[in-house]
Structure formats: C-alpha cells, structure tokens
PDB file of C-alpha atoms in Angstrom:
ATOM      1  CA  UNK A   1    -162.278  84.913-105.974  1.00  0.00           C
ATOM      2  CA  UNK A   2    -159.918  82.227-107.643  1.00  0.00           C
ATOM      3  CA  UNK A   3    -157.985  83.221-110.635  1.00  0.00           C
ATOM      4  CA  UNK A   4    -159.137  80.655-113.605  1.00  0.00           C
ATOM      5  CA  UNK A   5    -156.445  81.778-116.280  1.00  0.00           C
ATOM      6  CA  UNK A   6    -155.230  84.962-117.998  1.00  0.00           C
ATOM      7  CA  UNK A   7    -154.510  85.924-121.140  1.00  0.00           C
ATOM      8  CA  UNK A   8    -152.593  88.735-122.849  1.00  0.00           C
ATOM      9  CA  UNK A   9    -153.421  89.831-126.295  1.00  0.00           C
ATOM     10  CA  UNK A  10    -151.355  92.890-127.044  1.00  0.00           C
ATOM     11  CA  UNK A  11    -151.913  95.344-124.628  1.00  0.00           C
ATOM     12  CA  UNK A  12    -155.390  94.288-123.551  1.00  0.00           C
ATOM     13  CA  UNK A  13    -155.104  91.179-120.480  1.00  0.00           C
ATOM     14  CA  UNK A  14    -158.026  89.439-119.694  1.00  0.00           C
ATOM     15  CA  UNK A  15    -158.392  87.597-116.441  1.00  0.00           C
ATOM     16  CA  UNK A  16    -160.809  84.700-115.338  1.00  0.00           C
ATOM     17  CA  UNK A  17    -162.002  84.820-112.521  1.00  0.00           C
ATOM     18  CA  UNK A  18    -164.427  82.130-110.346  1.00  0.00           C
ATOM     19  CA  UNK A  19    -166.801  84.037-108.302  1.00  0.00           C
ATOM     20  CA  UNK A  20    -168.072  80.834-106.807  1.00  0.00           C
ATOM     21  CA  UNK A  21    -171.913  80.488-106.914  1.00  0.00           C
ATOM     22  CA  UNK A  22    -172.314  83.810-108.911  1.00  0.00           C
ATOM     23  CA  UNK A  23    -170.310  82.666-111.558  1.00  0.00           C
ATOM     24  CA  UNK A  24    -167.507  83.591-113.710  1.00  0.00           C
ATOM     25  CA  UNK A  25    -165.974  87.277-113.852  1.00  0.00           C
ATOM     26  CA  UNK A  26    -164.120  88.327-116.561  1.00  0.00           C
ATOM     27  CA  UNK A  27    -161.953  91.129-116.242  1.00  0.00           C
ATOM     28  CA  UNK A  28    -160.108  93.222-118.785  1.00  0.00           C
ATOM     29  CA  UNK A  29    -157.475  96.028-118.597  1.00  0.00           C
ATOM     30  CA  UNK A  30    -155.002  97.361-120.515  1.00  0.00           C
ATOM     31  CA  UNK A  31    -151.843  99.793-120.528  1.00  0.00           C
ATOM     32  CA  UNK A  32    -152.522 102.943-121.784  1.00  0.00           C
ATOM     33  CA  UNK A  33    -149.569 104.746-120.481  1.00  0.00           C
ATOM     34  CA  UNK A  34    -148.169 103.943-124.201  1.00  0.00           C
ATOM     35  CA  UNK A  35    -151.362 105.761-125.859  1.00  0.00           C
ATOM     36  CA  UNK A  36    -151.027 108.419-123.686  1.00  0.00           C
ATOM     37  CA  UNK A  37    -147.842 109.470-123.718  1.00  0.00           C
ATOM     38  CA  UNK A  38    -148.156 108.994-127.798  1.00  0.00           C
ATOM     39  CA  UNK A  39    -151.164 111.624-127.281  1.00  0.00           C
ATOM     40  CA  UNK A  40    -149.267 114.014-125.592  1.00  0.00           C
ATOM     41  CA  UNK A  41    -146.740 114.175-128.070  1.00  0.00           C
ATOM     42  CA  UNK A  42    -148.870 114.941-130.902  1.00  0.00           C
ATOM     43  CA  UNK A  43    -150.698 117.294-129.399  1.00  0.00           C
ATOM     44  CA  UNK A  44    -147.674 119.366-129.122  1.00  0.00           C
ATOM     45  CA  UNK A  45    -146.513 118.229-132.787  1.00  0.00           C
ATOM     46  CA  UNK A  46    -148.954 120.672-134.978  1.00  0.00           C
ATOM     47  CA  UNK A  47    -152.168 121.938-135.250  1.00  0.00           C
ATOM     48  CA  UNK A  48    -153.218 118.233-136.617  1.00  0.00           C
ATOM     49  CA  UNK A  49    -154.347 118.897-140.091  1.00  0.00           C
ATOM     50  CA  UNK A  50    -152.987 117.064-142.978  1.00  0.00           C
ATOM     51  CA  UNK A  51    -150.643 119.192-145.292  1.00  0.00           C
ATOM     52  CA  UNK A  52    -153.784 119.864-147.752  1.00  0.00           C
ATOM     53  CA  UNK A  53    -156.074 120.877-144.170  1.00  0.00           C
ATOM     54  CA  UNK A  54    -158.658 118.279-145.620  1.00  0.00           C
ATOM     55  CA  UNK A  55    -158.499 116.352-142.962  1.00  0.00           C
ATOM     56  CA  UNK A  56    -157.805 117.193-138.905  1.00  0.00           C
ATOM     57  CA  UNK A  57    -156.357 114.222-136.003  1.00  0.00           C
ATOM     58  CA  UNK A  58    -158.745 114.563-133.064  1.00  0.00           C
ATOM     59  CA  UNK A  59    -157.841 111.549-130.680  1.00  0.00           C
ATOM     60  CA  UNK A  60    -156.487 108.189-129.985  1.00  0.00           C
ATOM     61  CA  UNK A  61    -158.910 106.104-127.695  1.00  0.00           C
ATOM     62  CA  UNK A  62    -158.242 102.632-126.648  1.00  0.00           C
ATOM     63  CA  UNK A  63    -161.049 100.074-127.893  1.00  0.00           C
ATOM     64  CA  UNK A  64    -161.644  99.526-124.745  1.00  0.00           C
ATOM     65  CA  UNK A  65    -162.442 102.973-123.747  1.00  0.00           C
ATOM     66  CA  UNK A  66    -164.949 102.946-126.291  1.00  0.00           C
ATOM     67  CA  UNK A  67    -166.402  99.370-124.913  1.00  0.00           C
ATOM     68  CA  UNK A  68    -166.824 101.668-121.766  1.00  0.00           C
ATOM     69  CA  UNK A  69    -168.411 104.724-122.831  1.00  0.00           C
ATOM     70  CA  UNK A  70    -170.736 102.369-125.338  1.00  0.00           C
ATOM     71  CA  UNK A  71    -171.554 100.095-121.877  1.00  0.00           C
ATOM     72  CA  UNK A  72    -172.341 103.667-120.241  1.00  0.00           C
ATOM     73  CA  UNK A  73    -175.120 105.040-122.879  1.00  0.00           C
ATOM     74  CA  UNK A  74    -176.587 101.793-122.929  1.00  0.00           C
ATOM     75  CA  UNK A  75    -176.659 101.343-119.289  1.00  0.00           C
ATOM     76  CA  UNK A  76    -176.477  97.372-119.882  1.00  0.00           C
ATOM     77  CA  UNK A  77    -172.612  95.996-119.156  1.00  0.00           C
ATOM     78  CA  UNK A  78    -173.577  93.328-121.544  1.00  0.00           C
ATOM     79  CA  UNK A  79    -174.243  95.585-124.762  1.00  0.00           C
ATOM     80  CA  UNK A  80    -170.309  97.157-125.563  1.00  0.00           C
ATOM     81  CA  UNK A  81    -169.880  96.897-129.258  1.00  0.00           C
ATOM     82  CA  UNK A  82    -169.120 100.599-129.975  1.00  0.00           C
ATOM     83  CA  UNK A  83    -169.226 100.005-133.470  1.00  0.00           C
ATOM     84  CA  UNK A  84    -172.887  98.610-133.750  1.00  0.00           C
ATOM     85  CA  UNK A  85    -174.362 102.175-132.375  1.00  0.00           C
ATOM     86  CA  UNK A  86    -175.254 104.114-135.061  1.00  0.00           C
ATOM     87  CA  UNK A  87    -173.038 107.177-135.996  1.00  0.00           C
ATOM     88  CA  UNK A  88    -174.610 109.822-134.801  1.00  0.00           C
ATOM     89  CA  UNK A  89    -174.924 108.755-131.374  1.00  0.00           C
ATOM     90  CA  UNK A  90    -170.918 107.612-131.469  1.00  0.00           C
ATOM     91  CA  UNK A  91    -170.483 111.348-132.744  1.00  0.00           C
ATOM     92  CA  UNK A  92    -172.791 112.725-129.463  1.00  0.00           C
ATOM     93  CA  UNK A  93    -171.133 110.619-127.278  1.00  0.00           C
ATOM     94  CA  UNK A  94    -166.969 111.593-128.629  1.00  0.00           C
ATOM     95  CA  UNK A  95    -168.505 115.059-128.776  1.00  0.00           C
ATOM     96  CA  UNK A  96    -169.384 114.602-124.982  1.00  0.00           C
ATOM     97  CA  UNK A  97    -166.371 113.035-123.987  1.00  0.00           C
ATOM     98  CA  UNK A  98    -163.719 114.681-125.638  1.00  0.00           C
ATOM     99  CA  UNK A  99    -164.756 118.062-125.216  1.00  0.00           C
ATOM    100  CA  UNK A 100    -164.559 117.784-121.344  1.00  0.00           C
ATOM    101  CA  UNK A 101    -161.477 118.163-119.503  1.00  0.00           C
ATOM    102  CA  UNK A 102    -161.801 114.318-117.774  1.00  0.00           C
ATOM    103  CA  UNK A 103    -160.851 112.895-121.289  1.00  0.00           C
ATOM    104  CA  UNK A 104    -158.373 115.397-122.679  1.00  0.00           C
ATOM    105  CA  UNK A 105    -155.780 113.217-122.683  1.00  0.00           C
ATOM    106  CA  UNK A 106    -156.805 111.214-125.731  1.00  0.00           C
ATOM    107  CA  UNK A 107    -157.002 114.314-127.555  1.00  0.00           C
ATOM    108  CA  UNK A 108    -154.023 114.843-130.277  1.00  0.00           C
ATOM    109  CA  UNK A 109    -154.443 118.207-131.428  1.00  0.00           C
ATOM    110  CA  UNK A 110    -156.660 121.519-129.794  1.00  0.00           C
ATOM    111  CA  UNK A 111    -159.476 122.500-130.250  1.00  0.00           C
ATOM    112  CA  UNK A 112    -163.290 121.748-129.289  1.00  0.00           C
ATOM    113  CA  UNK A 113    -165.996 119.153-131.504  1.00  0.00           C
TER     114      UNK A 113
END
C-alpha cells in the first residue's frame, strides 16, 4: 500500500493509503497514553463524587474507542457514530465494557456500573 496523505488533528492521526484495485484505506490512530495516565491519576485521587455527592466521575473514554465499540455493536465497519446510538444501547455497552477488567484503564473511579 502506498501512502497518499496523512493528517493530524490534535491527538488523532488519519492516514490515507492507496490499496490498488481495492480502493483507498483510511487508518485512524490515537495516542491514548496521556488519557490513560490521567485516568490512573484520577482513580487514586478520591472516590469520584462531586462535593455534594450528586454526581460521580466514572470514566474517560476516547471518542475513537466509542466509535470502535459502536462498530462492534452494529457488526458493520461503516456504522461508527456512537452518538446516534439510542441511550439505552449506549448504557448497555458502557456497562459491559467498563465492568470488564479489559477496559479498566478507562475508569476514573472504583465501583461497578
């Protein structure tokens, strides 16, 4: 594959590759290290509740990851708009993913959803 172009906007890098007869491939990547480092700091900071205990900080998840989870839900690589999913589906996915030890570094406070 031959690189056509590469663009970086904040932390997301988009690379466009010529894949010959198969067309153009778009590759998106994100440096999640700063987000994960901040999450590790937050999870040890306090219990995540606001001073009046009416709100609780749960997680910090990069939008690219939400897009991936949306595509997994739809089982279609062309349907990755997290914000178009119904709220009940978003909650179901977040509960499943954030209660899993595989995605524990997105959590910013202890507990289960």
